[in-house]
XYZ file of C-alpha atoms in Angstrom:
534
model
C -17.424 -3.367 -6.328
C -14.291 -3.040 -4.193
C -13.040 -5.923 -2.754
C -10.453 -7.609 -0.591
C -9.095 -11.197 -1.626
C -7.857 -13.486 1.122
C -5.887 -16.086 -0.312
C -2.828 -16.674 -3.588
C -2.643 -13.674 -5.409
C -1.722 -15.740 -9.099
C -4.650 -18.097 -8.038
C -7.508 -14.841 -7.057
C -6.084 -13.328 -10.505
C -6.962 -16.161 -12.533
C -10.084 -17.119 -11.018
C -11.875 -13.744 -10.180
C -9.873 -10.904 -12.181
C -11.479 -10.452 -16.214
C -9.112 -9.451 -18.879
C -7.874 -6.077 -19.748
C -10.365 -5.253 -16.397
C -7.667 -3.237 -13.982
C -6.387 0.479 -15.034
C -3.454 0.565 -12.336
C -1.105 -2.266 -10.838
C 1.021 -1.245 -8.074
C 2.780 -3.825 -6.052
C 5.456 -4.311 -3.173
C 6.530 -7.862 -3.489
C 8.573 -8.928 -0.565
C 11.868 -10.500 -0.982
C 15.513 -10.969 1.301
C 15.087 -8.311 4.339
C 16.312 -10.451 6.437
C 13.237 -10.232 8.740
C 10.202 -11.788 9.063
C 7.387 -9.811 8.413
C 5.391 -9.174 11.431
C 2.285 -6.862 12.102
C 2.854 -5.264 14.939
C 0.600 -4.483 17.613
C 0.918 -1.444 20.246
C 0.986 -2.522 23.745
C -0.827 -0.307 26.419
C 2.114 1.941 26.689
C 2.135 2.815 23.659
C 5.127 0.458 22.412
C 5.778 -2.350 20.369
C 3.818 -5.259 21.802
C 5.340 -8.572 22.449
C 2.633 -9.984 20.498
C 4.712 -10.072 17.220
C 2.793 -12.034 15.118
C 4.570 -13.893 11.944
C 2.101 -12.795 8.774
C 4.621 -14.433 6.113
C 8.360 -14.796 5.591
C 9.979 -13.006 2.934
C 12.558 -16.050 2.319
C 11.792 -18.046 -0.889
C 13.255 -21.391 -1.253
C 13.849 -23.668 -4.563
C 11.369 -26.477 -4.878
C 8.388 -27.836 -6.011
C 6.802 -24.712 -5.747
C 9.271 -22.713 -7.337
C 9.590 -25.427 -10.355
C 5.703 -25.554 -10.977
C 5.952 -21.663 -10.895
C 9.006 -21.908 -13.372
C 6.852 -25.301 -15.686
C 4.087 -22.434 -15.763
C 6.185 -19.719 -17.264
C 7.454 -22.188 -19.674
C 4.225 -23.353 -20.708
C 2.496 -19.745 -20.797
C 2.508 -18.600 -24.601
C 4.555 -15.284 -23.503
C 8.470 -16.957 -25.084
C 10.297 -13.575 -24.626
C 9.566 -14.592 -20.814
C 10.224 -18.332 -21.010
C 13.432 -17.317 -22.938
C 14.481 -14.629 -20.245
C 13.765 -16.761 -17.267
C 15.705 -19.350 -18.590
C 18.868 -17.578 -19.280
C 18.483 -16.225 -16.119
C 17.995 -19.546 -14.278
C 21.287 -20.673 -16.513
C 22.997 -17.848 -14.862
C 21.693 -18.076 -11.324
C 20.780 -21.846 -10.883
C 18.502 -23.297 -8.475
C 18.161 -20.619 -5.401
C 16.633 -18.412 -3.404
C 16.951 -15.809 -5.661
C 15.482 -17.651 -9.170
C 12.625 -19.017 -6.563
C 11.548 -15.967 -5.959
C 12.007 -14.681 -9.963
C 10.340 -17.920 -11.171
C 7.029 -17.008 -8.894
C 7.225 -13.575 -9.664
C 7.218 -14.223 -13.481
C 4.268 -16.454 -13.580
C 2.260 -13.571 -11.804
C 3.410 -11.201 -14.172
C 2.353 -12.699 -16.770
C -1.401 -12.684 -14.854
C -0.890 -9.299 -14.006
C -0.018 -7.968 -17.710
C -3.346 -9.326 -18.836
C -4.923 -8.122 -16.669
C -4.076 -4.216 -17.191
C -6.347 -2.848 -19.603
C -4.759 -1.534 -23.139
C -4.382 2.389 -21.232
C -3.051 0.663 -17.927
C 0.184 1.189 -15.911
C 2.120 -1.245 -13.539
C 4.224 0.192 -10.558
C 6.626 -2.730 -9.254
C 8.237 -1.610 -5.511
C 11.099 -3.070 -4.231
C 15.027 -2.767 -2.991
C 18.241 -3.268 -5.014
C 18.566 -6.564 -3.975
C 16.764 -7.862 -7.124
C 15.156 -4.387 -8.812
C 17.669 -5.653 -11.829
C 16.434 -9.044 -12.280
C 12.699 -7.846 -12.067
C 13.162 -5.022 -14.815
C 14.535 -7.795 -16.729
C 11.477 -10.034 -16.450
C 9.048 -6.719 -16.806
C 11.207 -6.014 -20.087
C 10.147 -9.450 -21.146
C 6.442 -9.170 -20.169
C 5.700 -6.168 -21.707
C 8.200 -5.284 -23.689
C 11.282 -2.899 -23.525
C 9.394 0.014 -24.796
C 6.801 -0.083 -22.771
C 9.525 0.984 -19.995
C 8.203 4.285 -18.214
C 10.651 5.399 -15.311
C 12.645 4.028 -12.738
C 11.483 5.744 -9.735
C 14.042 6.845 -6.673
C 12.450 6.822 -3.710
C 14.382 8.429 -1.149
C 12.910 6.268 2.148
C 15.323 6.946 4.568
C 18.523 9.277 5.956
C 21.858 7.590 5.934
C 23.176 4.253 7.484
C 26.373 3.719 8.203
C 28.277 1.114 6.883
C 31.648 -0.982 7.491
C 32.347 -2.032 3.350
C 29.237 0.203 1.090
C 27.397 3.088 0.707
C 24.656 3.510 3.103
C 21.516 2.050 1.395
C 18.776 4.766 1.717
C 16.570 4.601 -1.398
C 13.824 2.071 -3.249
C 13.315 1.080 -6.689
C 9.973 1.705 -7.924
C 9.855 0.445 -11.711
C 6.906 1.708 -13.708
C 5.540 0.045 -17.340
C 2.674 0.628 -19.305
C 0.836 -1.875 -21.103
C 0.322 0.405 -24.260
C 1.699 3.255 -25.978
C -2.126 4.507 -25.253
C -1.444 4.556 -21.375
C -3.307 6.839 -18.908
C -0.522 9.463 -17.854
C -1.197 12.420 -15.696
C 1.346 14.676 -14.838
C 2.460 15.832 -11.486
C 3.600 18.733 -10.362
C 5.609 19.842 -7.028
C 5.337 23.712 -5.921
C 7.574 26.029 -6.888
C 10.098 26.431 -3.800
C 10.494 29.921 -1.922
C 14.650 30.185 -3.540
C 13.405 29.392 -7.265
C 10.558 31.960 -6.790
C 12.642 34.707 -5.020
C 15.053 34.144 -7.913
C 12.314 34.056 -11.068
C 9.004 35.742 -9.959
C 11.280 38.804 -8.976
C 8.272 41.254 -10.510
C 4.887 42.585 -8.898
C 2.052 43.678 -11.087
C -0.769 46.723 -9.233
C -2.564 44.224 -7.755
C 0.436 42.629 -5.430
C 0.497 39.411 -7.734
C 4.269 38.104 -8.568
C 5.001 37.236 -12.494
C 7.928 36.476 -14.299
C 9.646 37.673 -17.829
C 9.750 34.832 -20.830
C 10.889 34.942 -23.772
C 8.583 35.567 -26.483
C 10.532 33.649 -29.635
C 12.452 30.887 -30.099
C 15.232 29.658 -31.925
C 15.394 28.751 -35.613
C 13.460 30.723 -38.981
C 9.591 29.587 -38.978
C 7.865 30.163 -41.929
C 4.111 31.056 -41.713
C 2.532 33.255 -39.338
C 5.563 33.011 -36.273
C 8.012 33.924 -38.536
C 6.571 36.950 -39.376
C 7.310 40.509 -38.101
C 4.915 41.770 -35.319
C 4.877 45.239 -34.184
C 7.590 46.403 -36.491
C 9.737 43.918 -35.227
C 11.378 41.003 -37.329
C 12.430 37.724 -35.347
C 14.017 36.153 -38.244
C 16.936 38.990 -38.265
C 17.986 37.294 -35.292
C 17.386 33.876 -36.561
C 14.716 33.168 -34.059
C 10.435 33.153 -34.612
C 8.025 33.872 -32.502
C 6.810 31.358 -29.842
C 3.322 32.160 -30.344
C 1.228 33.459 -33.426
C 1.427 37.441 -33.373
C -2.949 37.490 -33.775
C -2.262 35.356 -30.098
C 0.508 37.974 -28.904
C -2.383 40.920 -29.501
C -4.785 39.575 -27.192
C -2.314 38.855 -24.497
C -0.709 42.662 -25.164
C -4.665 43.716 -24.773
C -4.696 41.595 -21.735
C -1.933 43.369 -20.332
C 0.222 40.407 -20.658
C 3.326 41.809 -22.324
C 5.636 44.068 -21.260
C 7.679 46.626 -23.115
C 10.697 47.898 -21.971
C 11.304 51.495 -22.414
C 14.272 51.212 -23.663
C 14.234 51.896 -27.625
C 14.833 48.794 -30.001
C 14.157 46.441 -27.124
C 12.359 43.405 -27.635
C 9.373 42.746 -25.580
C 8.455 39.627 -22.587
C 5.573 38.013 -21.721
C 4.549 38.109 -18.246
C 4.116 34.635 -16.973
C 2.131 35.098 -13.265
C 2.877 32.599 -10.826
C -0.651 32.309 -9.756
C -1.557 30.317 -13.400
C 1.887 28.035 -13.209
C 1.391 24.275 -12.135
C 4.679 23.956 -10.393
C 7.620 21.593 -11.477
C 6.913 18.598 -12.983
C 7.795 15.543 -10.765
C 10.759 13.928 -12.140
C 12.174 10.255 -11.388
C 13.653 11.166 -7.923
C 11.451 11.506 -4.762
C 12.715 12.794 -1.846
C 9.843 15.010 -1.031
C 7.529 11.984 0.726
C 9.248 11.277 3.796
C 9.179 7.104 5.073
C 6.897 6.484 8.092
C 8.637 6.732 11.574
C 7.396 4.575 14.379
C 5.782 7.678 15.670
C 4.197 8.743 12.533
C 0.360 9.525 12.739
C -0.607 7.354 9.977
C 1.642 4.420 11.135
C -0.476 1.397 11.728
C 2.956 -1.212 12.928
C 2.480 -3.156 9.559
C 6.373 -3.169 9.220
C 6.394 -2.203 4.995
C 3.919 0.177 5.637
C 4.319 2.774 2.625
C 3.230 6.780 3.334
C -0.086 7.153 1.697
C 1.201 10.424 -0.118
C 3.225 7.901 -1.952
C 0.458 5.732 -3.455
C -1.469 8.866 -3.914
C 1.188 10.235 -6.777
C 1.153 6.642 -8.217
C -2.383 7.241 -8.509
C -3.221 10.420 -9.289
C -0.542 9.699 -12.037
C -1.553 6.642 -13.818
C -5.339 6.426 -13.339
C -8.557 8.726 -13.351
C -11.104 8.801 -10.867
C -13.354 5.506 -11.142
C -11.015 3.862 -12.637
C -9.270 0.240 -10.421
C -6.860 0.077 -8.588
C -4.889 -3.710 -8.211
C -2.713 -4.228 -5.497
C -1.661 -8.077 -5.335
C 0.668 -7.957 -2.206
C -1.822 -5.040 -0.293
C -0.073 -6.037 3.006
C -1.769 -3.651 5.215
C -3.705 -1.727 2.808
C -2.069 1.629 1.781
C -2.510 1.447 -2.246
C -6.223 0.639 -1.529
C -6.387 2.979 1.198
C -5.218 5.899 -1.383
C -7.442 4.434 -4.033
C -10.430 5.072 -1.903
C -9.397 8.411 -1.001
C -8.920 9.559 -4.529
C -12.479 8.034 -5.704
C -11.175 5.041 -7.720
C -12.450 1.559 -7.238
C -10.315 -0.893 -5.777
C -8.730 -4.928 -5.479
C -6.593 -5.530 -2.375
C -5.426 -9.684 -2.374
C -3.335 -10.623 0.182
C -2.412 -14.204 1.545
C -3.025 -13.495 5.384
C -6.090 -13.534 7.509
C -3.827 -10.642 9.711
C -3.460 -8.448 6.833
C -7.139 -8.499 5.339
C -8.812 -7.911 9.292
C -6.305 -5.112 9.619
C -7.406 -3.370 6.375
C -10.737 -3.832 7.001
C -10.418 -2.206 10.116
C -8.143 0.529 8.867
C -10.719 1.515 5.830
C -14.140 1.556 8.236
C -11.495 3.739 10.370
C -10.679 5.686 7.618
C -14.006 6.236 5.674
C -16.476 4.972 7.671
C -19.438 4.904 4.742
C -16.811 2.787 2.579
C -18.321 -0.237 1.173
C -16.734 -3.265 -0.132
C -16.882 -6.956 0.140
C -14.298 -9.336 1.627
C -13.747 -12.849 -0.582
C -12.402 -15.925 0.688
C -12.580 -15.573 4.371
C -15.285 -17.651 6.299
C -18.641 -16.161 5.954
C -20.159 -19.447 7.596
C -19.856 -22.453 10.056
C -18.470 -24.403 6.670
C -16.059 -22.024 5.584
C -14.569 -21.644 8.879
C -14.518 -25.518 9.242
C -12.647 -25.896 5.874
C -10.129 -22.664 6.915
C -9.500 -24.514 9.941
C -8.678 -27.857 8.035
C -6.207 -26.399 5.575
C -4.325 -23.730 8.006
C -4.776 -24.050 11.859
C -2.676 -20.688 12.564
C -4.629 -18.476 9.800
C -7.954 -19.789 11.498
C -6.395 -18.717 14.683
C -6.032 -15.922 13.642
C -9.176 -15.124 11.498
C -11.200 -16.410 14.876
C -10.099 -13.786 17.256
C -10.868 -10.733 14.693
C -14.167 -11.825 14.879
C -14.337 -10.902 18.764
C -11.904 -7.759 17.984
C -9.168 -9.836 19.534
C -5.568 -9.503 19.320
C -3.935 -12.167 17.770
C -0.516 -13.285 20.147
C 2.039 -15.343 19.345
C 3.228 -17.492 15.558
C 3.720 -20.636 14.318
C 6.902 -21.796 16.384
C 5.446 -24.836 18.220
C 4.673 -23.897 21.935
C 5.259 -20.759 21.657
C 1.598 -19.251 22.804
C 1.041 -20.991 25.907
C -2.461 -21.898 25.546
C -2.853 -18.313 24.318
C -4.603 -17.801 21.159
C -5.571 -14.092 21.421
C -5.508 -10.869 23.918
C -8.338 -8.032 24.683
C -6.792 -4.995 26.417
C -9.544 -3.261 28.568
C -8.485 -0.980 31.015
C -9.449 -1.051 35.047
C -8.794 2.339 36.321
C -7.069 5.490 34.541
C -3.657 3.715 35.468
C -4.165 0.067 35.124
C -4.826 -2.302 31.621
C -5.931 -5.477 32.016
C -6.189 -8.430 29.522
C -8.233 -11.241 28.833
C -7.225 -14.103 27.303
C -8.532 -15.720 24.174
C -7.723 -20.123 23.404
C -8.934 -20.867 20.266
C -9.858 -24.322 19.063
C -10.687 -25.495 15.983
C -10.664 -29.485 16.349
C -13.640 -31.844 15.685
C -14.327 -32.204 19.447
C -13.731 -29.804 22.680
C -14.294 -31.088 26.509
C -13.996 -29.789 29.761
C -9.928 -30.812 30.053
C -10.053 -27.904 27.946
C -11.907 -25.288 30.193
C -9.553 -26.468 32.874
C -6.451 -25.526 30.981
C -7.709 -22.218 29.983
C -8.333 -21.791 34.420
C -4.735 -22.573 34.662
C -3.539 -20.523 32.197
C -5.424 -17.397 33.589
C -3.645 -18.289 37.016
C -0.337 -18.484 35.586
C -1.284 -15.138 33.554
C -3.202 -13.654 35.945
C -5.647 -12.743 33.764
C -8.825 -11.761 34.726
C -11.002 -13.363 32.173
C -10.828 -15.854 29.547
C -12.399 -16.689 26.498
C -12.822 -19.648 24.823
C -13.621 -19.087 21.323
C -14.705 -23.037 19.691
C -15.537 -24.010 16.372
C -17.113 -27.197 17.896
C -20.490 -26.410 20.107
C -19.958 -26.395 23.445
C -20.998 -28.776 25.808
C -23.335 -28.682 29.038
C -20.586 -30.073 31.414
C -17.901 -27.623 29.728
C -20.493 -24.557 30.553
C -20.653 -25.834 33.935
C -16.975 -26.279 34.780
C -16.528 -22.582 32.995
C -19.316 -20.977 35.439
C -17.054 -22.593 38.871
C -14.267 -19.775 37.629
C -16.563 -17.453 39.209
C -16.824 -13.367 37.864
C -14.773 -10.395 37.821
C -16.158 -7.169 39.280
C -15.426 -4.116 38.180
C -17.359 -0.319 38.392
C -20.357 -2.038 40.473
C -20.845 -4.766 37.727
C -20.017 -8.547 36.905
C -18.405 -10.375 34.108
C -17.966 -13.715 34.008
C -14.373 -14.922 34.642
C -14.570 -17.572 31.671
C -16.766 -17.329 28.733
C -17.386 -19.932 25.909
C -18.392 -18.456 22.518
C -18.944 -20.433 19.777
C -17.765 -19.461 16.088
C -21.355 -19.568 15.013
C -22.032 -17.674 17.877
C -18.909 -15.185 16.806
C -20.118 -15.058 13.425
C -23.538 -13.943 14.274
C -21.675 -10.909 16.146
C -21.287 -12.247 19.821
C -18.705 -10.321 21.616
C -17.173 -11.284 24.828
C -18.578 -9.860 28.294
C -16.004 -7.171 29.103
C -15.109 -4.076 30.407
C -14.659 -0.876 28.328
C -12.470 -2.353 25.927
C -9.127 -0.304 24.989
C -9.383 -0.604 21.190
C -6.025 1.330 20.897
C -4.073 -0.831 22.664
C -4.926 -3.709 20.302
C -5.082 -2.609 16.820
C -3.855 1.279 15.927
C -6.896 2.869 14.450
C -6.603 4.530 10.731
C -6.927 8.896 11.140
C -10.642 9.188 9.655
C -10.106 11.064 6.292
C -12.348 14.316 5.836
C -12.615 14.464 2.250
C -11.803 12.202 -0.444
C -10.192 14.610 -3.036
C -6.485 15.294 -3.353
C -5.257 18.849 -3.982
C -4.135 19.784 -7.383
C -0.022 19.554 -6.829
C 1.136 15.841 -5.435
């Protein structure tokens, strides 16, 4: 079944992913952009909205964490790994940069076993640390299990006061066998290489070039034989093919013979049978996602799909899974589903899994798949709410196709939890305002702030979305706010929905809601095959 994993990648991969179960790994591992990662919302206009909501920092930090991570490497049973991340930590000491090795080992080392025997693992990232992580890889599976390291080409050039402009990312790909799956891609021929090859035309229009029919060295057997009166071997050379295989294609009307006499003959190669050129270790064919790009859901790392599709296509066959620990905002599984393999997306935000789930009922809107470790009930969302007040924030107002606003900085929301853009007239979006709470008691203080906040907003409605029920006077003091009327009907102003209420699919009362401006939708796909040449 496919499935999305909210919660620790190393701790879903130990507790729900079998052994030697996964044919593909890819993963895009954040580290040093000096950014926090945000996913990005378009406003009404059609910009960035100033709803920039903090998923996860990309800064790692030595400590507890980072030693337990480095204990666990240590303890594992994989000593080429120990041994490496020692030496490096010996090198490096006790910073951001070993934090962030130390936790990436331990889940390589999950990750590895994983992979069945014919598996692959694709590891993205920058330059920043691409050498220490082929390093550890080396160590995990071993040097000669090394495939490629990818150049992607993700960007035109930067300027820059001291260094070449950085425009390129590391994409390092291992196998966990010698047995691995391994499909080979091919680009299209381009319009200079066939002008300059293909430069013949047979009766029926179709373009085909000359090849050589031998090649170099004395064969003995059936090659090295003369065909046709004529004797590679006096020119130290043998025949690429059998002669009994040259007849048929001569029958065929595959070979051509010059008219000139003595003259060797060619094969015709047509350009309608060739594949293309195989895809080699530098991409600069798949273009990075500009703001403006179709596909381009604001998920800042957001990788082109055609990407992930040659990852695929590559190292997998249709049915086969698809792992993606670090599925940010869903591309890998997105791909996955659209070449007809099975999928895992894990990711350690309540922003990223609502957004994929969104993006893949966009997408393929008969997809099914199941969504683990998110609240399915009044209990689960009492226990998220315990253990991580913002990521029950921000679970809670996906369930009323909310807009989540504002982070973690203390203050910084205003009494505002969430956002629904609906629009009043052709010219004119409104919002409503969403307060979350997730305490063991509400009141009407409560309801009161909420009034006040839609004054200071001014907001036309509210919502107050509460894990506790609701009480009798706060449904009073909600119904003195009054309605809003719009296209001959009336909403009222403030509306209290509990989670339970939420979870049984409760929506707020509002007007036609504008979908777009909260969440960009995911282009449906037509069809879920991929054409021949990737």
């Amino acid at each position: 079944m496919n499935a999305l994993y909210y919660g620790d990648n190393l701790a879903v991969l130990r507790d729900c992913i079998g052994s030697e179960s996964v044919d593909l790994v890819y993963l895009d591992p954040p580290f040093n952009s000096q950014a926090t990662y945000n996913l990005l919302f378009r406003s009404p206009a059609g910009g960035g909205s100033q709803a920039q909501i903090e998923a996860f920092e990309d800064t790692w930090h030595w400590g507890h964490e980072a030693e337990g991570a480095f204990d666990q490497v240590m303890r594992s049973g994989n000593t080429n790994a120990a041994d490496m991340l020692r030496a490096v930590r010996s090198f490096l000491g006790d910073n951001d940069m070993m934090a962030y090795l130390a936790m990436m080992a331990v889940r390589l080392i999950e990750l590895h076993r994983v992979l069945k025997p014919t598996g692959s693992l694709y590891l993205h990232c920058d330059p920043t640390a691409s050498h220490y992580l082929k390093i550890l890889l080396d160590a995990v599976f071993g040097p000669s299990n090394f495939r490629s390291e990818i150049i992607w080409k993700r960007s035109h050039g930067h300027n820059s006061a001291n260094r070449y402009g950085s425009s390129h990312d590391t994409i390092l790909f291992y196998a966990r066998s010698a047995s691995s799956t391994w499909n080979k891609n091919f680009h299209n021929y381009d319009a200079a290489y066939v002008e300059r090859h293909y430069r013949h035309t047979d009766s029926q229009g179709q373009k085909y070039k000359h090849e050589n029919p031998t090649g170099a060295g004395i064969r003995k057997g059936e090659t090295g034989q003369p065909w046709r009166g004529i004797d590679p071997t006096a020119k130290n050379r043998h025949w690429a093919r059998p002669p009994s295989e040259l007849e048929r294609m001569d029958a065929a009307g595959l070979i051509h013979w010059p008219g000139k006499a003595g003259a060797w003959p060619y094969i015709k190669v047509p350009l309608g049978e060739m594949k293309g050129v195989p895809v080699q270790d530098l991409w600069t064919d798949i273009d990075v996602l500009n703001m403006m790009a179709k596909e381009r859901l604001g998920y800042p790392t957001q990788k082109p799909v055609a990407l992930l599709e040659r990852i695929i296509s590559a190292s997998s066959n249709p049915g086969g899974v698809v792992l993606d620990p670090f599925c940010g905002c869903g591309t890998a599984v997105h791909a996955a589903q659209k070449l007809g393999r099975q999928w895992i997306g894990i990711d350690v935000t309540h922003l990223a899994i609502s957004l994929i789930e969104r993006r893949l009922k966009d997408a393929f809107p008969d997809v099914v798949f199941e969504v683990h470790g998110t609240p399915k009930d009044l209990w689960g969302a009492r226990d998220l709410a315990f253990r991580d007040k913002y990521q029950f924030q921000w679970w809670a107002v996906s369930l009323i196709d909310a807009q989540p606003f504002a982070g973690k900085k203390k203050g910084a929301d205003g009494g505002v939890d969430g956002l629904i853009y609906f629009r009043s007239d052709a010219r004119t979006t409104e919002r409503a305002i969403v307060s979350v709470k997730g305490g063991d008691s509400v009141g009407v203080p409560m309801i009161r702030d909420l009034k006040g906040v839609l004054e200071r907003e001014r907001a036309p409605i509210g919502v107050f979305l509460t894990l506790p029920p609701s009480t009798r006077p706060m449904e009073t003091e909600a119904a003195s706010a009054g309605f809003y009327e719009l296209g001959g009907r009336r909403y009222p102003r403030l509306q209290i929905i509990t989670i339970e209420q939420a979870l049984a699919g409760t929506k707020p009362a509002i007007p036609h809601v504008d979908m777009g401006a909260a969440f960009r939708r995911a282009s449906r796909e037509e069809a879920d095959t991929q054409p021949d040449l990737i």
